[in-house]
Backbone as JSON Lines, residues from 0, in Angstrom:
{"i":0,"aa":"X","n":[-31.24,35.79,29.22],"ca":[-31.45,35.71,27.79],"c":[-31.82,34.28,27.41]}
{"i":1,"aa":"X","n":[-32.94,33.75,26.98],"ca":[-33.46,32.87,26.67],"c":[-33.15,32.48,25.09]}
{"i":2,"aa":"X","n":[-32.44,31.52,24.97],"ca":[-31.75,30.9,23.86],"c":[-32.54,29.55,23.44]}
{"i":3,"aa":"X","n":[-32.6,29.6,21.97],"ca":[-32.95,28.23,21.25],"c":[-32.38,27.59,21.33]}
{"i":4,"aa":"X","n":[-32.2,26.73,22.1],"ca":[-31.41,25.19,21.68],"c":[-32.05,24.08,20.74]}
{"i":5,"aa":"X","n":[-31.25,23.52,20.51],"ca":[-31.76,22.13,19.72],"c":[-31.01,21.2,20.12]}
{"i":6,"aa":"X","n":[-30.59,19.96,20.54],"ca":[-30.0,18.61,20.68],"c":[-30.17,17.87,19.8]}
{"i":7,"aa":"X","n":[-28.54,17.18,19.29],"ca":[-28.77,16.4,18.74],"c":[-28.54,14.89,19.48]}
{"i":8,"aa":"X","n":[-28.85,13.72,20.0],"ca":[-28.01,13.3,20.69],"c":[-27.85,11.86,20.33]}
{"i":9,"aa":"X","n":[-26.6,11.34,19.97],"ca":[-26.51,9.95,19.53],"c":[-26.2,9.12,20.78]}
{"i":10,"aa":"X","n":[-25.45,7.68,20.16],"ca":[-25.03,6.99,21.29],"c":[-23.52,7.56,22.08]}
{"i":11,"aa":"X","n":[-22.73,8.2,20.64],"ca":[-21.15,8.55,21.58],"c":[-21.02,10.07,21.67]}
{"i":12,"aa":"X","n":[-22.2,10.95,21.74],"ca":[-21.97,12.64,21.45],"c":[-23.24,12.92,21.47]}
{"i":13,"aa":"X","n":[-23.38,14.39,22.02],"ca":[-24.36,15.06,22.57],"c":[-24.09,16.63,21.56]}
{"i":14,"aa":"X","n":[-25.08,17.05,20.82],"ca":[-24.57,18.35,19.93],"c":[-25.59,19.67,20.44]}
{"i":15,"aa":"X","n":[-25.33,20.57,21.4],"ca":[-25.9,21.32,21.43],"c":[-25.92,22.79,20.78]}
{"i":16,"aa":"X","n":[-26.95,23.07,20.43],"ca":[-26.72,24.08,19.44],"c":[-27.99,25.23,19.32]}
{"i":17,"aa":"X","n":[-26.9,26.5,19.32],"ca":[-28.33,27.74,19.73],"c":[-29.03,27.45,17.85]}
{"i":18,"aa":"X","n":[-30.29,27.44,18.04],"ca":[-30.34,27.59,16.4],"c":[-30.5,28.64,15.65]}
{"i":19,"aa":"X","n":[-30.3,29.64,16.12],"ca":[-30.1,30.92,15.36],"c":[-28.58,31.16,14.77]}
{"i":20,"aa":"X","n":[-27.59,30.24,14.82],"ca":[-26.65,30.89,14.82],"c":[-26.35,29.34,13.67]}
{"i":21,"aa":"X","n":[-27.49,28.79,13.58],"ca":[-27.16,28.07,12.17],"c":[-27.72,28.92,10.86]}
{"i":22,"aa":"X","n":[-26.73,28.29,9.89],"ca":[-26.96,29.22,8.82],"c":[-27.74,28.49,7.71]}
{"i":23,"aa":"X","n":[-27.07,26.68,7.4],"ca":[-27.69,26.32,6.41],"c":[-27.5,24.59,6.77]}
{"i":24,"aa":"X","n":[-27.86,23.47,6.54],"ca":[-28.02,22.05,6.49],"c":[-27.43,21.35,5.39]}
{"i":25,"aa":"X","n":[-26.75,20.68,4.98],"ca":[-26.03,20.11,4.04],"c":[-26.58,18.72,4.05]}
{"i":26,"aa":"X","n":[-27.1,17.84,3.17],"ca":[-27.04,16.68,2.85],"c":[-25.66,15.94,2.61]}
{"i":27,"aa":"X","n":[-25.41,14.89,3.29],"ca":[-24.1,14.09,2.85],"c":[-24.66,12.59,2.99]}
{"i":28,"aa":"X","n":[-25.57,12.21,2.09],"ca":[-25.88,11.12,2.29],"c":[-26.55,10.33,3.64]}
{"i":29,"aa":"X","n":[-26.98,9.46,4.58],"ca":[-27.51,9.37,5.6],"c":[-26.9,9.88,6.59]}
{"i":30,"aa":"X","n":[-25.98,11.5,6.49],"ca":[-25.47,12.38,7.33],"c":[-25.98,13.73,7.25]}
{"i":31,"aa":"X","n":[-26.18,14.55,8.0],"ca":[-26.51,15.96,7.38],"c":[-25.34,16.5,8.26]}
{"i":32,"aa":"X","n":[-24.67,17.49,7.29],"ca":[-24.04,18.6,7.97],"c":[-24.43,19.97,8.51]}
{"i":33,"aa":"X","n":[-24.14,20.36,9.8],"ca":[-24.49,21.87,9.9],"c":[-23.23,22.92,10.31]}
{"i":34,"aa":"X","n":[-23.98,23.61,9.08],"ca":[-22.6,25.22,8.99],"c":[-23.25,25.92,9.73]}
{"i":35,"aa":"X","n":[-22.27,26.69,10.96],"ca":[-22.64,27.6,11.94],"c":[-22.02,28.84,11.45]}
{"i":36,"aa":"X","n":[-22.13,29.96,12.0],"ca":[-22.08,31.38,11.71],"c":[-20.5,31.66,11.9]}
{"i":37,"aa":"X","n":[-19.92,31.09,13.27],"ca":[-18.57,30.66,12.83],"c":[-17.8,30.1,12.2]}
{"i":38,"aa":"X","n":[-18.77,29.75,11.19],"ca":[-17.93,28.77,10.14],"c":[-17.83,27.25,10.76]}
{"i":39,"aa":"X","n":[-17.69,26.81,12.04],"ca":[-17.9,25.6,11.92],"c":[-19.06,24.56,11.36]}
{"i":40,"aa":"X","n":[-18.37,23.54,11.26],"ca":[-19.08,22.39,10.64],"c":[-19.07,21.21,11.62]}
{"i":41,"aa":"X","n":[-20.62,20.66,11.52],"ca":[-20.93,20.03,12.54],"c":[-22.17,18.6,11.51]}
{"i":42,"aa":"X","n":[-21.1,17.38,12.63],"ca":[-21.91,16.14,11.33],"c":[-22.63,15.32,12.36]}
{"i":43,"aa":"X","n":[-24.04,15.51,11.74],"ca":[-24.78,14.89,12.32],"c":[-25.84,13.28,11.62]}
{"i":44,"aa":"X","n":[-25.92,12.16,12.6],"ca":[-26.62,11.04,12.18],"c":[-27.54,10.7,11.88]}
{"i":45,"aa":"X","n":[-28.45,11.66,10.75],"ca":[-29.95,11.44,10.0],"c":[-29.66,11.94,8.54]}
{"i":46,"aa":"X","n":[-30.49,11.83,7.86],"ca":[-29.98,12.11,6.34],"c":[-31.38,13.18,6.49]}
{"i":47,"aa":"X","n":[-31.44,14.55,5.55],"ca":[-31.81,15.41,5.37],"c":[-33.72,15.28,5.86]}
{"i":48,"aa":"X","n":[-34.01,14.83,5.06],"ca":[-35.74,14.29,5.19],"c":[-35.63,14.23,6.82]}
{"i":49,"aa":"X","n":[-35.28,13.63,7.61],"ca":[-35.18,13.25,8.65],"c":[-35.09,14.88,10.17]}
{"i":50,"aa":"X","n":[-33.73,15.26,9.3],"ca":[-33.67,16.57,9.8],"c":[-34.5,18.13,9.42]}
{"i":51,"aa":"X","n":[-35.31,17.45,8.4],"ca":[-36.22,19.0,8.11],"c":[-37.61,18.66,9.44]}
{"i":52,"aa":"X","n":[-38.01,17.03,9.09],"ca":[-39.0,16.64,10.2],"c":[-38.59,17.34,11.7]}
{"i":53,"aa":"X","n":[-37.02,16.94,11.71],"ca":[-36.89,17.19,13.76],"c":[-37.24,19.24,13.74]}
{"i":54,"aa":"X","n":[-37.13,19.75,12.97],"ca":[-36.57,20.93,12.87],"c":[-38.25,21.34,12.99]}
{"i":55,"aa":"X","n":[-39.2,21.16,11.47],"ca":[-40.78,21.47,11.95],"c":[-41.39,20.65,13.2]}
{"i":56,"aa":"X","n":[-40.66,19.74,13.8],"ca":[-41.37,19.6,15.2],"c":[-41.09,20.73,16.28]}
{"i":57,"aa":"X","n":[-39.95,21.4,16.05],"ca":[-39.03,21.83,17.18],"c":[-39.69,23.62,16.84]}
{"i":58,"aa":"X","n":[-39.67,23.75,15.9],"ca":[-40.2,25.49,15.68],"c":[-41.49,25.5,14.9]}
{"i":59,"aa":"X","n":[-42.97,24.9,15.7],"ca":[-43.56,25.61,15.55],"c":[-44.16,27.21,15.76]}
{"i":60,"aa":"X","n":[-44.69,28.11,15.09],"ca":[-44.64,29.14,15.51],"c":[-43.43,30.0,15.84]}
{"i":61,"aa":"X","n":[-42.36,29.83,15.27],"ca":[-41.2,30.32,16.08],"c":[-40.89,31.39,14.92]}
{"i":62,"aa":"X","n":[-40.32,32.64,15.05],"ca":[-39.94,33.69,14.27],"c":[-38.48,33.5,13.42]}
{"i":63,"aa":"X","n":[-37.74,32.0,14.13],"ca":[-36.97,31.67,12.7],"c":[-37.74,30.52,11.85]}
{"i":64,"aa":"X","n":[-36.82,30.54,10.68],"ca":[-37.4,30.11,9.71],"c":[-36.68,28.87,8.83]}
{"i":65,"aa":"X","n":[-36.83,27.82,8.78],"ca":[-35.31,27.4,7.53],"c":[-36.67,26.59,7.15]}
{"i":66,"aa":"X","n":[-36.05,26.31,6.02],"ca":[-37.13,26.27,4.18],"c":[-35.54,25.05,3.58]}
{"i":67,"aa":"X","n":[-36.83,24.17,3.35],"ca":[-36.17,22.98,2.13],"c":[-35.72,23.56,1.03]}
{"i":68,"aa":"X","n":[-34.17,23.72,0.43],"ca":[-34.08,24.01,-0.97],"c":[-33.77,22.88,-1.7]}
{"i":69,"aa":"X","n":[-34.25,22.08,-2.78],"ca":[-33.68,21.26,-3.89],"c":[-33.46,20.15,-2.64]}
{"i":70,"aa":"X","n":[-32.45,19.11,-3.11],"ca":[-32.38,18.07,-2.51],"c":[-30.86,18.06,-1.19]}
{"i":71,"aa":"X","n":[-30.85,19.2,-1.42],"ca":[-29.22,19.12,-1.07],"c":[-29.13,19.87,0.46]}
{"i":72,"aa":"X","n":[-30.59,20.79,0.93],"ca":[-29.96,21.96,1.74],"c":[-31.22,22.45,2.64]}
{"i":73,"aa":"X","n":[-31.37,22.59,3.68],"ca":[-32.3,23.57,4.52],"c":[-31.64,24.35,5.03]}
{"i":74,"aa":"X","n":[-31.96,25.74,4.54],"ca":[-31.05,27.07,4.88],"c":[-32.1,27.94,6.05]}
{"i":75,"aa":"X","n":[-31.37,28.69,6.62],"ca":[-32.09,29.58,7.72],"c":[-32.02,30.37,6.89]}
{"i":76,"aa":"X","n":[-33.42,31.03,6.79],"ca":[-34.49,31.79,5.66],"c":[-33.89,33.52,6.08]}
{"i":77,"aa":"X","n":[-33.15,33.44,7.72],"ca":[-32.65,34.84,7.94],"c":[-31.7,35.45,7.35]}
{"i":78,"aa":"X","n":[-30.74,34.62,6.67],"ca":[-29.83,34.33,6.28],"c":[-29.64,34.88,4.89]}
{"i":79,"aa":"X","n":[-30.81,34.44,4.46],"ca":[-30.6,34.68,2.85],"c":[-30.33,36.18,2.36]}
{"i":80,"aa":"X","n":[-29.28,36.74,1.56],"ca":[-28.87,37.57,1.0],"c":[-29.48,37.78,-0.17]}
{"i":81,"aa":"X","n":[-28.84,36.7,-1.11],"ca":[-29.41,37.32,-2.56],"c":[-29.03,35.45,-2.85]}
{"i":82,"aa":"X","n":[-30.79,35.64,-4.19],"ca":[-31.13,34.49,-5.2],"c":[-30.78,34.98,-6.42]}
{"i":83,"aa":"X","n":[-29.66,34.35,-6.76],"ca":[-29.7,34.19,-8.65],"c":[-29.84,33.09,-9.12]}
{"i":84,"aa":"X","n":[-31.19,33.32,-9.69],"ca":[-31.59,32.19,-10.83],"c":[-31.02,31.76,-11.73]}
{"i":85,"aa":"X","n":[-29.85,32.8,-12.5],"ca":[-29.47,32.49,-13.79],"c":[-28.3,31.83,-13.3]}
{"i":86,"aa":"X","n":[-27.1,32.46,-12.63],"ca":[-25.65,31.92,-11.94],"c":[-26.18,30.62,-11.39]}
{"i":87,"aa":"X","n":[-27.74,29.72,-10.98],"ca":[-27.96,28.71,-9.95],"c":[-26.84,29.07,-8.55]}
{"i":88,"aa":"X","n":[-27.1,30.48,-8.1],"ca":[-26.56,30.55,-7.03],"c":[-27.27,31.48,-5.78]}
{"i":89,"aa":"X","n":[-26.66,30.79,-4.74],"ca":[-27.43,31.68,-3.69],"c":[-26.46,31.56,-2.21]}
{"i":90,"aa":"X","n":[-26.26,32.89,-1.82],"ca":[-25.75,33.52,-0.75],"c":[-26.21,33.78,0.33]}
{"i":91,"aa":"X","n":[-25.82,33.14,1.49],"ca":[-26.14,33.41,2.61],"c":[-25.17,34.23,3.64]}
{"i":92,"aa":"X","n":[-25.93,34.89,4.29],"ca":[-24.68,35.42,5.13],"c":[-25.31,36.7,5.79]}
{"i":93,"aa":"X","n":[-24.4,37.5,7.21],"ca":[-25.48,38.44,8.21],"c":[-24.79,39.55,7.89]}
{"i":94,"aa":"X","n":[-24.01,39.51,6.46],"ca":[-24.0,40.78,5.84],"c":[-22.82,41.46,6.75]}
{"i":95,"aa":"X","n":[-21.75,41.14,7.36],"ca":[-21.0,41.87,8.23],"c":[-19.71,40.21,8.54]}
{"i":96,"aa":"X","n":[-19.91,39.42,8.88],"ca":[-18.87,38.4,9.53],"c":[-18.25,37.0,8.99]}
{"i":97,"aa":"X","n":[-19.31,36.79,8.14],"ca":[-19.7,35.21,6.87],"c":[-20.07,35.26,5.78]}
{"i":98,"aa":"X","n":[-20.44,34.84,4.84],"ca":[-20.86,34.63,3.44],"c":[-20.39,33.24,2.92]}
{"i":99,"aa":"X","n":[-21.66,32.67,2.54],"ca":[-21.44,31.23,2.11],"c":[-22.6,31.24,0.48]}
{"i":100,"aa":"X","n":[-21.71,31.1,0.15],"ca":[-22.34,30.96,-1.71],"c":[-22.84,29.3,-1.94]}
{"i":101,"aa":"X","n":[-23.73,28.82,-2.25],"ca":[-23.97,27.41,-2.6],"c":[-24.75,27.59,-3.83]}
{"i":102,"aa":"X","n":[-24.02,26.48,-4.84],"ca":[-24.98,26.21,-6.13],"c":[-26.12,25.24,-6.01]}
{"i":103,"aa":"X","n":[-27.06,26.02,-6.25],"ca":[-28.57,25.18,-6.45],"c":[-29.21,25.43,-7.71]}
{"i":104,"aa":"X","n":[-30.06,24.2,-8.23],"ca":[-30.65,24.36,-9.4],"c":[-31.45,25.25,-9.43]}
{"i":105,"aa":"X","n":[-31.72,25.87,-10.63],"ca":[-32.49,27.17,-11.05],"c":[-33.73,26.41,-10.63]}
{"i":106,"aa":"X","n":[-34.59,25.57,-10.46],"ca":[-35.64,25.38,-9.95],"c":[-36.02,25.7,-8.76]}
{"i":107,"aa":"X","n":[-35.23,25.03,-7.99],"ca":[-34.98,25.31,-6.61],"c":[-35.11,26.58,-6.16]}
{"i":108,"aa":"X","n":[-34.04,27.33,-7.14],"ca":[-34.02,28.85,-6.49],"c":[-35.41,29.89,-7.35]}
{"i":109,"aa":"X","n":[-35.81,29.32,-8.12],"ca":[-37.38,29.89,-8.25],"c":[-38.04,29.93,-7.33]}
{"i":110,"aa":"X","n":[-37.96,28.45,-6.82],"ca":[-39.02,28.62,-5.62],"c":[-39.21,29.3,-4.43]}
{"i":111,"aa":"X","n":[-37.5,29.21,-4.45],"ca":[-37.21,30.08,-3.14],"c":[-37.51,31.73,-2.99]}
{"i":112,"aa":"X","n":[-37.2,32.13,-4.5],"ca":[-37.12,33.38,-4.61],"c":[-39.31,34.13,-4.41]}
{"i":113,"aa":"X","n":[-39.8,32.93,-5.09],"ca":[-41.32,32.54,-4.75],"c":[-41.25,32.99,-3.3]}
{"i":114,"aa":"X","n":[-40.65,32.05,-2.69],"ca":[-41.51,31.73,-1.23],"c":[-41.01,33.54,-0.81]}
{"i":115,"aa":"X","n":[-39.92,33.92,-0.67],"ca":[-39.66,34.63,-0.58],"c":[-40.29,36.51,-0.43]}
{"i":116,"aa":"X","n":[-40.52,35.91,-1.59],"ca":[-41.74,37.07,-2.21],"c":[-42.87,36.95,-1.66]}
{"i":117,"aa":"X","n":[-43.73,36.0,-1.4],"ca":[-45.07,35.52,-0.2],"c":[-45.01,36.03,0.48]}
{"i":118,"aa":"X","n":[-43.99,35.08,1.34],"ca":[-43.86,35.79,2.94],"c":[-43.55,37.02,3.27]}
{"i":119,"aa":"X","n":[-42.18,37.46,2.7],"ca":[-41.52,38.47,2.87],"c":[-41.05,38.31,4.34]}
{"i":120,"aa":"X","n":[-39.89,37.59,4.05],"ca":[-39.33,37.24,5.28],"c":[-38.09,37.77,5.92]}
């Protein structure tokens, strides 16, 4: 079974990680966090901009997907449940094991709900 990895690798830690089994990217200032499907949380040494770049180098062409929302978040696009525009909320989760709710601005989630509708992903 041939698995996605991704590496992250600093000077004191090595982060390996299938990337399907990430769910969404957190901004924390020149840190990004990543929430896994187990619920762990994992902190990594680039600030967001940084980590959407490593991510479109790493999956071109690839059948997953994660999409910039607002300033705060790159979510895996498989993930997504349901966009409400009006609540500024949006749910991720594989519908059976997790569910993670994050508030984003109603702009944001226009767009998303946009891209959404395009692709049909």
């Amino acid at each position: 079974m041939q698995q996605n990895l991704i590496y992250f690798n600093s000077r004191d830690e090595l982060l390996r990680l299938n990337m399907s089994r990430i769910v969404y990217f957190e901004a924390d200032g020149n840190y990004t966090n990543i929430v896994l499907t187990n619920k762990l949380k994992c902190k990594v040494g680039m600030n967001l901009s940084q980590m959407f770049k490593t991510l479109e180098a790493r999956l071109p062409g690839h059948d997953m997907f994660f999409a910039r929302i607002g300033k705060r978040f790159i979510v895996n696009m498989n993930y997504v449940m349901q966009v409400n525009v009006l609540k500024h909320r949006l749910v991720l989760s594989d519908g059976e094991h997790f569910s993670y709710a994050l508030d984003i601005s109603k702009e944001a989630l226009k767009n998303l709900k946009d891209l959404l509708i395009k692709t049909k992903v």
